[in-house]
Amino acid sequence: AGVFDTRPIPEIHAKLVRFKQILEVTSTGSTKQHVHRITMIGSDGKEYKFLLQLAAPYSTRTDERSAQMQFIMNRTLRGDIRACRRGLIVRPNVVIPLAQRMRMSATQDSHQSLESIMNCVQRPTIDLPTHFQEM
């Protein structure tokens, strides 16, 4: 197995140009926590969205286990010829520590919480394929 150098290469990465003026605040249904989502505009013109989170010790351990699982999945996919031909990869979630108990976690508009999916499944009148195409 080869060793991969994971150091960032600043020349190929987008630079932060500015923050979007709107801060999105939503609340989760069951825990009633407020989630803040900020958007940064990069030098490549793309919008990069991040959730601001208070990092509890249990979530930090969970994130570490998740990263380990993603590493194992990528190694498994690289070893499978069919997966390589299809270009299948697992992209790890970017987590940036800001302070001892605060971090930013990358997100996208297409990401859905498990709670929102379960709420849709429990409603008998909703057509799931149509519902997720609209989002």
CSV table of C-alpha atoms in Angstrom, one decimal:
chain,number,residue,atom,x,y,z
A,1,ALA,CA,0.0,0.0,0.0
A,2,GLY,CA,1.3,3.4,-0.9
A,3,VAL,CA,1.6,6.4,1.4
A,4,PHE,CA,-0.5,9.4,0.4
A,5,ASP,CA,0.6,13.0,1.1
A,6,THR,CA,-2.4,14.8,2.4
A,7,ARG,CA,-0.9,18.2,2.9
A,8,PRO,CA,-2.8,21.1,1.3
A,9,ILE,CA,-1.4,22.7,-1.8
A,10,PRO,CA,-2.4,26.4,-1.6
A,11,GLU,CA,-1.9,27.1,-5.3
A,12,ILE,CA,-4.7,24.8,-6.3
A,13,HIS,CA,-7.3,25.6,-3.6
A,14,ALA,CA,-9.8,28.4,-3.6
A,15,LYS,CA,-9.1,31.4,-1.4
A,16,LEU,CA,-11.8,33.0,0.8
A,17,VAL,CA,-13.0,36.2,-1.0
A,18,ARG,CA,-15.9,37.2,1.2
A,19,PHE,CA,-18.7,36.0,3.4
A,20,LYS,CA,-22.3,36.0,2.1
A,21,GLN,CA,-24.3,38.6,4.0
A,22,ILE,CA,-27.1,36.3,5.1
A,23,LEU,CA,-26.7,33.9,8.0
A,24,GLU,CA,-29.2,31.1,8.0
A,25,VAL,CA,-30.6,30.0,11.4
A,26,THR,CA,-32.7,26.9,11.6
A,27,SER,CA,-33.7,24.7,14.5
A,28,THR,CA,-33.8,21.0,14.7
A,29,GLY,CA,-37.1,19.4,15.6
A,30,SER,CA,-36.4,17.1,18.4
A,31,THR,CA,-33.5,18.8,20.3
A,32,LYS,CA,-34.7,22.4,19.7
A,33,GLN,CA,-31.1,23.4,19.0
A,34,HIS,CA,-30.4,26.3,16.7
A,35,VAL,CA,-28.1,25.6,13.7
A,36,HIS,CA,-26.2,28.5,12.1
A,37,ARG,CA,-25.1,28.1,8.5
A,38,ILE,CA,-22.7,30.6,7.0
A,39,THR,CA,-21.7,30.8,3.3
A,40,MET,CA,-18.3,31.8,2.1
A,41,ILE,CA,-17.6,32.9,-1.5
A,42,GLY,CA,-14.3,31.5,-2.9
A,43,SER,CA,-11.9,32.9,-5.4
A,44,ASP,CA,-13.3,30.3,-7.9
A,45,GLY,CA,-16.8,31.9,-7.6
A,46,LYS,CA,-18.3,28.9,-5.7
A,47,GLU,CA,-20.3,29.1,-2.5
A,48,TYR,CA,-18.9,27.1,0.4
A,49,LYS,CA,-21.5,26.4,3.1
A,50,PHE,CA,-20.5,25.5,6.7
A,51,LEU,CA,-22.5,24.7,9.8
A,52,LEU,CA,-21.3,26.4,13.0
A,53,GLN,CA,-21.4,23.7,15.7
A,54,LEU,CA,-20.7,23.6,19.4
A,55,ALA,CA,-18.5,20.5,19.6
A,56,ALA,CA,-19.4,18.2,22.4
A,57,PRO,CA,-16.8,15.5,23.4
A,58,TYR,CA,-19.1,12.7,22.2
A,59,SER,CA,-19.6,14.3,18.7
A,60,THR,CA,-15.8,14.7,18.4
A,61,ARG,CA,-15.3,11.0,19.0
A,62,THR,CA,-18.1,10.2,16.6
A,63,ASP,CA,-16.5,12.4,13.9
A,64,GLU,CA,-13.2,10.6,14.4
A,65,ARG,CA,-14.9,7.2,14.0
A,66,SER,CA,-16.7,8.4,10.9
A,67,ALA,CA,-13.4,9.6,9.4
A,68,GLN,CA,-11.8,6.2,10.1
A,69,MET,CA,-14.8,4.5,8.4
A,70,GLN,CA,-14.5,6.8,5.4
A,71,PHE,CA,-10.8,6.0,5.1
A,72,ILE,CA,-11.5,2.2,5.2
A,73,MET,CA,-14.3,2.6,2.6
A,74,ASN,CA,-12.0,4.5,0.3
A,75,ARG,CA,-9.3,1.9,0.6
A,76,THR,CA,-11.8,-0.8,-0.1
A,77,LEU,CA,-13.2,1.1,-3.2
A,78,ARG,CA,-9.6,1.6,-4.5
A,79,GLY,CA,-9.1,-2.1,-4.3
A,80,ASP,CA,-12.1,-3.0,-6.3
A,81,ILE,CA,-11.7,-2.8,-10.1
A,82,ARG,CA,-15.4,-2.1,-10.8
A,83,ALA,CA,-15.5,0.8,-8.2
A,84,CYS,CA,-12.3,2.3,-9.8
A,85,ARG,CA,-13.8,2.2,-13.3
A,86,ARG,CA,-16.9,4.0,-12.0
A,87,GLY,CA,-14.8,6.5,-10.1
A,88,LEU,CA,-16.5,5.7,-6.8
A,89,ILE,CA,-15.0,7.5,-3.8
A,90,VAL,CA,-16.1,8.6,-0.3
A,91,ARG,CA,-15.6,12.2,0.4
A,92,PRO,CA,-14.8,12.9,4.0
A,93,ASN,CA,-16.7,15.7,5.7
A,94,VAL,CA,-14.5,18.8,6.2
A,95,VAL,CA,-14.4,19.9,9.9
A,96,ILE,CA,-12.5,23.0,10.9
A,97,PRO,CA,-11.9,23.7,14.6
A,98,LEU,CA,-12.4,27.4,15.5
A,99,ALA,CA,-12.1,27.2,19.3
A,100,GLN,CA,-11.9,24.5,22.0
A,101,ARG,CA,-15.6,23.8,21.7
A,102,MET,CA,-16.6,25.3,18.4
A,103,ARG,CA,-16.1,24.1,14.9
A,104,MET,CA,-17.3,24.6,11.3
A,105,SER,CA,-18.5,21.5,9.4
A,106,ALA,CA,-18.9,21.6,5.6
A,107,THR,CA,-22.4,21.1,4.3
A,108,GLN,CA,-24.3,21.3,1.0
A,109,ASP,CA,-27.9,22.1,0.1
A,110,SER,CA,-28.5,18.5,-0.9
A,111,HIS,CA,-27.6,17.2,2.6
A,112,GLN,CA,-30.6,16.0,4.6
A,113,SER,CA,-30.8,15.1,8.2
A,114,LEU,CA,-31.9,11.6,9.1
A,115,GLU,CA,-34.7,13.2,11.1
A,116,SER,CA,-36.2,15.0,8.1
A,117,ILE,CA,-36.1,11.8,6.0
A,118,MET,CA,-37.8,9.8,8.8
A,119,ASN,CA,-40.5,12.5,9.1
A,120,CYS,CA,-41.2,12.2,5.4
A,121,VAL,CA,-41.3,8.4,5.6
A,122,GLN,CA,-43.8,8.5,8.5
A,123,ARG,CA,-46.2,10.7,6.5
A,124,PRO,CA,-48.3,8.3,4.4
A,125,THR,CA,-49.4,10.8,1.8
A,126,ILE,CA,-46.0,12.0,0.6
A,127,ASP,CA,-44.4,10.7,-2.6
A,128,LEU,CA,-40.7,10.3,-1.6
A,129,PRO,CA,-39.1,10.4,-5.1
A,130,THR,CA,-41.1,13.5,-6.0
A,131,HIS,CA,-40.4,15.1,-2.5
A,132,PHE,CA,-36.6,14.7,-2.8
A,133,GLN,CA,-36.5,15.9,-6.4
A,134,GLU,CA,-38.2,19.2,-5.3
A,135,MET,CA,-35.5,19.8,-2.6
